[in-house]
Amino acid sequence: MAAARACLVALAVAAALFLEGTAAAGNAGAAPLKQRRRQLLRQRQVRSHLKRLNKAPLATIESPDGDLIDCVHISNQPAFDHPFLKNHTIQMRPAYHPEGLYDESKVASQQQTQTITQMWHQNGKCPEDTIPIRRTKKEDVLRASSVRRYGKKRHRSTPNPMSVDPDMLNESGHQHAIAYVEGDKYYGAKATINVWQPKIEQANEFSLSQLWILGGSFGQDLNSIEAGWQVSPDLYGDNNTRLFTYWTSDAYQATGCYNLLCSGFIQINNQIAMGASIFPISNYGGSQYDINILVWKDPKEGNWWLQFGDNYVLGYWPSFLFSYLTDSASMIEWGGEVVNSNCP
């Protein structure tokens, strides 16, 4: 009888061990399956996002740096994916320019030469009625933490010089050096920025120099329009110095993006591509090159316009994108930012 009980106990233990092993094997098999499903889902999301961003081009120019510049019809640009811009009539020139760019007698009397342009110009130009758009590649999106965050800055990316906390200008490796004005209403600003190609040691680091047009407080609803140059391997996949823009109306939480990576900014210029490499670059002890960035508010239409250099009016941010900047800016900042992973 005792022997029979011992056999039954042994069988029960063996059965339990078998079931446990089977469950473990099942879980081990389920883990790769779940991982594969996540990968497939991400691939579908990336394909869908690329289809949304990369509009059908009328022509494509291959830049010496490897970029593909698509010449997209002006009416088919990403801006018009915005629901409020479905029936928008493109404003092909500003009603007002702070330097009188459209004064015909002044334009006729001045012969201006552009000494700094973009690298892709060496291989061609986009035709009239198109705009140049740097094509987004699959690997660009895959470098982002998620498809949703691709082309977006992190929260609290703008330095608050009014903060009593000095860590606001040196936070999580983000270091800022800025000059600013505040305390009035501002309707535009200009920056002349020397162009360099700083060495970036790690893929998650970047370096930039830019102009900020700010409205509201440094809380959850900060409005910001930004433009300048940046070196960002994480965003572009290389160490080239590139022209960039950015906008947000909620402190980088959900709205806005770099360049033309979301709907919003309306481009009218067929010669300058957002996110494309600037050429040439300053050299230590050698030739120096500057870019001029001008942002101003059109008092008639209310849009915020962007100009690159002396000749290139690039386009505008419609006023409805913003809350505080619908009227005016409350602060202007000029300066730079770097991410240094070695800083605490």
Coordinates of C-alpha atoms in Angstrom, one line a residue:
M1 CA 0.0 0.0 0.0
A2 CA 2.8 2.4 0.9
A3 CA 4.6 1.5 -2.3
A4 CA 1.4 2.3 -4.3
R5 CA 1.1 5.7 -2.6
A6 CA 4.8 6.4 -3.3
C7 CA 4.2 5.6 -7.0
L8 CA 1.1 7.9 -7.1
V9 CA 3.1 10.7 -5.5
A10 CA 5.9 10.2 -8.0
L11 CA 3.5 10.2 -10.9
A12 CA 1.9 13.4 -9.6
V13 CA 5.3 15.1 -9.3
A14 CA 6.3 14.0 -12.8
A15 CA 3.0 15.3 -14.2
A16 CA 3.5 18.6 -12.5
L17 CA 7.0 18.9 -13.8
F18 CA 5.8 18.0 -17.3
L19 CA 3.1 20.7 -17.2
E20 CA 5.5 23.2 -15.9
G21 CA 8.0 22.4 -18.6
T22 CA 5.3 22.6 -21.2
A23 CA 4.2 26.0 -20.0
A24 CA 7.8 27.3 -19.9
A25 CA 8.3 26.1 -23.4
G26 CA 5.1 27.7 -24.5
N27 CA 6.1 31.0 -22.9
A28 CA 9.5 30.8 -24.5
G29 CA 7.9 30.3 -27.9
A30 CA 5.4 33.1 -27.3
A31 CA 8.1 35.7 -26.5
P32 CA 9.7 35.6 -30.0
L33 CA 6.2 35.6 -31.5
K34 CA 5.2 38.8 -29.6
Q35 CA 8.5 40.4 -30.6
R36 CA 7.9 39.5 -34.3
R37 CA 4.4 40.9 -34.1
R38 CA 5.8 44.2 -32.6
Q39 CA 8.3 44.4 -35.4
L40 CA 5.7 43.8 -38.1
L41 CA 3.5 46.5 -36.5
R42 CA 6.4 49.0 -36.4
Q43 CA 7.3 48.2 -40.1
R44 CA 3.7 48.9 -41.1
Q45 CA 3.7 52.1 -39.1
V46 CA 7.0 53.2 -40.7
R47 CA 5.7 52.4 -44.3
S48 CA 2.5 54.3 -43.6
H49 CA 4.4 57.3 -42.2
L50 CA 6.8 57.4 -45.1
K51 CA 3.9 57.3 -47.6
R52 CA 2.4 60.3 -45.8
L53 CA 5.6 62.3 -45.7
N54 CA 7.1 61.5 -49.2
K55 CA 4.8 63.1 -51.7
A56 CA 4.9 62.1 -55.3
P57 CA 7.6 64.2 -57.0
L58 CA 7.7 65.7 -60.4
A59 CA 11.5 65.3 -60.4
T60 CA 14.2 64.1 -58.0
I61 CA 17.7 65.5 -57.6
E62 CA 20.4 63.4 -55.9
S63 CA 22.6 65.5 -53.8
P64 CA 26.4 64.9 -53.5
D65 CA 25.9 64.1 -49.8
G66 CA 23.5 61.3 -50.6
D67 CA 20.2 63.1 -50.0
L68 CA 17.3 62.8 -52.4
I69 CA 15.6 66.1 -53.0
D70 CA 12.1 65.6 -54.4
C71 CA 10.5 68.4 -56.4
V72 CA 6.9 68.3 -55.3
H73 CA 4.1 70.4 -56.7
I74 CA 3.5 73.3 -54.4
S75 CA -0.1 72.3 -53.9
N76 CA 0.8 68.8 -52.8
Q77 CA 3.2 69.6 -50.0
P78 CA 2.8 68.2 -46.4
A79 CA 1.3 71.4 -45.1
F80 CA -2.0 70.6 -46.8
D81 CA -2.5 67.4 -44.8
H82 CA -3.7 69.8 -42.0
P83 CA -7.5 69.7 -41.8
F84 CA -7.6 73.5 -41.5
L85 CA -5.6 73.9 -44.7
K86 CA -7.7 71.8 -47.0
N87 CA -9.1 74.8 -48.9
H88 CA -6.3 77.2 -48.2
T89 CA -5.2 79.7 -50.9
I90 CA -1.4 79.9 -50.9
Q91 CA -0.1 83.4 -50.2
M92 CA 2.7 83.6 -52.8
R93 CA 4.3 86.7 -51.3
P94 CA 4.0 88.6 -48.1
A95 CA 1.8 91.7 -48.0
Y96 CA 4.6 93.4 -46.0
H97 CA 8.3 92.9 -45.8
P98 CA 10.4 94.7 -43.1
E99 CA 13.2 95.5 -45.5
G100 CA 11.2 96.4 -48.5
L101 CA 12.2 93.3 -50.5
Y102 CA 9.4 93.9 -53.0
D103 CA 10.1 97.5 -53.6
E104 CA 10.7 97.2 -57.4
S105 CA 13.0 100.2 -57.8
K106 CA 15.2 99.0 -54.9
V107 CA 15.4 95.4 -56.3
A108 CA 16.3 96.8 -59.7
S109 CA 19.1 99.0 -58.4
Q110 CA 20.8 96.3 -56.4
Q111 CA 22.8 93.3 -57.7
Q112 CA 23.0 90.8 -54.9
T113 CA 25.0 87.6 -55.0
Q114 CA 24.3 84.6 -52.8
T115 CA 27.6 83.2 -51.5
I116 CA 26.1 80.4 -49.5
T117 CA 23.5 77.9 -50.7
Q118 CA 22.9 74.2 -50.4
M119 CA 24.8 71.2 -51.5
W120 CA 22.1 69.7 -53.7
H121 CA 22.3 72.8 -56.0
Q122 CA 25.4 71.3 -57.6
N123 CA 23.3 68.6 -59.3
G124 CA 20.2 70.5 -60.4
K125 CA 17.3 72.7 -59.4
C126 CA 13.5 72.3 -59.0
P127 CA 11.2 73.7 -61.6
E128 CA 8.7 76.5 -61.0
D129 CA 5.5 75.6 -59.1
T130 CA 7.3 73.0 -57.1
I131 CA 9.1 73.0 -53.8
P132 CA 12.2 70.9 -52.8
I133 CA 11.6 68.4 -50.1
R134 CA 14.4 66.2 -48.6
R135 CA 13.1 62.6 -48.9
T136 CA 12.7 60.8 -45.6
K137 CA 14.2 57.3 -45.6
K138 CA 13.1 54.3 -43.6
E139 CA 16.3 54.4 -41.5
D140 CA 15.6 58.0 -40.6
V141 CA 12.3 57.0 -39.0
L142 CA 13.7 53.9 -37.4
R143 CA 16.3 55.9 -35.5
A144 CA 13.5 57.7 -33.6
S145 CA 12.2 56.4 -30.3
S146 CA 8.8 55.9 -32.0
V147 CA 7.1 56.7 -35.3
R148 CA 5.0 59.2 -33.4
R149 CA 8.0 61.1 -32.0
Y150 CA 10.0 61.1 -35.3
G151 CA 10.9 64.7 -36.3
K152 CA 9.9 66.1 -32.9
K153 CA 11.9 67.7 -30.1
R154 CA 11.6 66.6 -26.5
H155 CA 9.5 68.6 -24.0
R156 CA 11.1 71.7 -22.5
S157 CA 13.6 72.2 -25.3
T158 CA 13.6 76.0 -25.1
P159 CA 15.8 77.6 -22.4
N160 CA 14.0 79.8 -19.9
P161 CA 16.4 82.6 -19.1
M162 CA 14.0 84.0 -16.5
S163 CA 14.3 80.9 -14.4
V164 CA 16.1 81.2 -11.1
D165 CA 17.2 77.6 -11.5
P166 CA 20.5 77.5 -13.5
D167 CA 19.9 73.9 -14.3
M168 CA 17.3 75.0 -16.8
L169 CA 20.2 76.1 -19.1
N170 CA 22.0 72.8 -18.4
E171 CA 19.5 70.0 -18.2
S172 CA 20.1 66.3 -18.9
G173 CA 23.2 67.1 -21.0
H174 CA 21.4 69.9 -22.9
Q175 CA 23.5 73.0 -22.6
H176 CA 22.3 76.4 -23.9
A177 CA 24.1 79.8 -24.4
I178 CA 21.6 82.5 -25.3
A179 CA 20.9 86.2 -25.5
Y180 CA 17.4 87.5 -25.3
V181 CA 14.9 90.4 -25.1
E182 CA 11.6 90.3 -23.4
G183 CA 9.0 92.7 -21.8
D184 CA 7.5 94.1 -25.0
K185 CA 5.5 93.0 -28.1
Y186 CA 7.7 91.7 -30.9
Y187 CA 6.7 91.2 -34.5
G188 CA 9.9 89.8 -36.0
A189 CA 13.6 89.2 -35.5
K190 CA 16.8 88.6 -37.5
A191 CA 19.9 86.6 -36.9
T192 CA 23.2 86.4 -38.7
I193 CA 24.8 83.1 -37.9
N194 CA 28.4 81.9 -38.7
V195 CA 28.1 78.4 -40.1
W196 CA 30.3 75.6 -38.8
Q197 CA 30.4 71.8 -38.8
P198 CA 31.1 70.8 -35.1
K199 CA 32.2 67.3 -34.4
I200 CA 29.5 65.1 -32.9
E201 CA 30.9 62.1 -31.0
Q202 CA 27.7 60.1 -30.3
A203 CA 24.6 59.6 -32.4
N204 CA 22.3 61.0 -29.7
E205 CA 24.2 64.3 -29.4
F206 CA 23.7 67.4 -31.5
S207 CA 24.8 71.0 -31.9
L208 CA 22.9 73.9 -33.3
S209 CA 22.7 77.7 -33.6
Q210 CA 19.4 79.3 -34.0
L211 CA 16.8 82.0 -33.5
W212 CA 13.7 81.6 -31.3
I213 CA 10.4 83.5 -31.6
L214 CA 8.5 82.9 -28.4
G215 CA 5.0 83.5 -27.1
G216 CA 3.3 82.8 -23.8
S217 CA 4.9 81.3 -20.7
F218 CA 7.4 78.5 -20.4
G219 CA 4.6 76.1 -19.3
Q220 CA 2.5 73.6 -21.2
D221 CA 1.4 76.0 -23.8
L222 CA 4.6 77.7 -25.0
N223 CA 4.5 78.9 -28.6
S224 CA 7.8 78.8 -30.5
I225 CA 9.0 79.4 -34.0
E226 CA 12.7 78.5 -34.6
A227 CA 15.2 78.5 -37.4
G228 CA 19.0 78.1 -37.8
W229 CA 21.5 75.4 -38.6
Q230 CA 22.1 72.1 -36.8
V231 CA 24.2 69.0 -36.9
S232 CA 22.1 66.0 -35.7
P233 CA 23.1 62.4 -36.6
D234 CA 20.0 61.1 -34.9
L235 CA 17.7 63.1 -37.1
Y236 CA 19.5 63.0 -40.4
G237 CA 21.9 60.1 -40.2
D238 CA 25.1 62.0 -40.8
N239 CA 27.3 64.9 -39.5
N240 CA 26.4 67.5 -42.1
T241 CA 25.4 71.0 -41.2
R242 CA 21.8 71.6 -42.2
L243 CA 19.3 74.4 -42.4
F244 CA 16.4 73.6 -40.0
T245 CA 13.1 75.1 -38.8
Y246 CA 10.8 74.1 -36.0
W247 CA 7.5 75.2 -34.5
T248 CA 5.2 74.2 -31.6
S249 CA 2.2 75.6 -29.9
D250 CA 2.2 73.4 -26.8
A251 CA 5.8 73.3 -25.6
Y252 CA 6.8 70.4 -27.9
Q253 CA 4.2 68.0 -26.5
A254 CA 2.0 67.1 -29.5
T255 CA 2.1 69.9 -32.1
G256 CA 4.9 70.9 -34.5
C257 CA 8.0 69.3 -36.0
Y258 CA 11.3 69.9 -37.7
N259 CA 11.2 71.3 -41.3
L260 CA 8.4 69.8 -43.3
L261 CA 8.0 66.5 -41.3
C262 CA 4.4 67.4 -40.4
S263 CA 1.7 69.7 -41.7
G264 CA 1.8 73.4 -40.8
F265 CA 4.6 75.4 -42.5
I266 CA 3.7 76.4 -46.1
Q267 CA 6.7 76.7 -48.4
I268 CA 6.6 78.8 -51.5
N269 CA 10.2 78.8 -52.6
N270 CA 11.6 76.2 -55.1
Q271 CA 15.3 76.8 -54.4
I272 CA 15.9 76.0 -50.7
A273 CA 15.1 72.6 -49.0
M274 CA 14.4 72.4 -45.3
G275 CA 16.8 70.0 -43.7
A276 CA 19.3 70.0 -46.6
S277 CA 23.0 70.5 -46.2
I278 CA 24.3 74.1 -46.2
F279 CA 27.3 74.7 -48.5
P280 CA 30.0 75.9 -48.1
I281 CA 31.0 75.8 -44.4
S282 CA 33.4 78.1 -42.4
N283 CA 37.0 76.9 -41.9
Y284 CA 39.2 77.6 -38.9
G285 CA 41.8 80.2 -40.0
G286 CA 40.1 80.3 -43.5
S287 CA 37.0 81.4 -45.2
Q288 CA 34.0 82.4 -43.1
Y289 CA 30.4 81.9 -44.2
D290 CA 27.2 83.3 -42.5
I291 CA 23.5 82.6 -43.0
N292 CA 20.9 85.3 -42.4
I293 CA 17.6 84.2 -40.9
L294 CA 14.7 86.6 -40.9
V295 CA 11.3 85.9 -39.3
W296 CA 8.5 88.5 -39.3
K297 CA 4.7 88.8 -38.9
D298 CA 2.6 90.0 -41.8
P299 CA 0.3 92.5 -40.2
K300 CA -2.4 92.1 -42.9
E301 CA -2.7 88.3 -43.0
G302 CA -1.2 87.6 -39.6
N303 CA 1.1 84.8 -40.9
W304 CA 4.7 84.5 -39.7
W305 CA 7.1 84.5 -42.7
L306 CA 10.6 83.0 -43.0
Q307 CA 13.5 84.3 -45.1
F308 CA 16.8 82.6 -45.7
G309 CA 19.7 84.9 -46.9
D310 CA 18.9 88.1 -48.8
N311 CA 16.9 86.6 -51.6
Y312 CA 15.0 83.5 -50.5
V313 CA 11.6 84.1 -48.9
L314 CA 10.8 80.5 -48.0
G315 CA 7.2 80.5 -46.8
Y316 CA 5.1 81.0 -43.7
W317 CA 3.5 79.6 -40.7
P318 CA -0.3 80.3 -40.7
S319 CA -1.4 82.3 -37.6
F320 CA -4.1 79.7 -36.7
L321 CA -1.3 77.2 -35.7
F322 CA -0.6 79.3 -32.6
S323 CA -2.4 80.8 -29.6
Y324 CA 0.0 83.5 -28.2
L325 CA 1.8 84.1 -31.4
T326 CA -1.5 84.9 -33.1
D327 CA -0.9 88.5 -31.9
S328 CA 2.8 88.9 -31.2
A329 CA 5.9 87.4 -29.6
S330 CA 6.7 88.1 -26.0
M331 CA 10.4 87.1 -26.1
I332 CA 13.1 86.6 -28.7
E333 CA 16.2 84.4 -28.1
W334 CA 19.4 84.1 -30.1
G335 CA 22.0 81.4 -29.3
G336 CA 22.9 77.8 -29.4
E337 CA 22.4 74.4 -27.9
V338 CA 24.4 71.2 -27.6
V339 CA 23.8 67.8 -26.1
N340 CA 26.8 66.4 -24.3
S341 CA 26.2 62.9 -23.1
N342 CA 29.2 63.2 -20.7
C343 CA 27.5 65.9 -18.7
P344 CA 25.3 64.8 -15.8

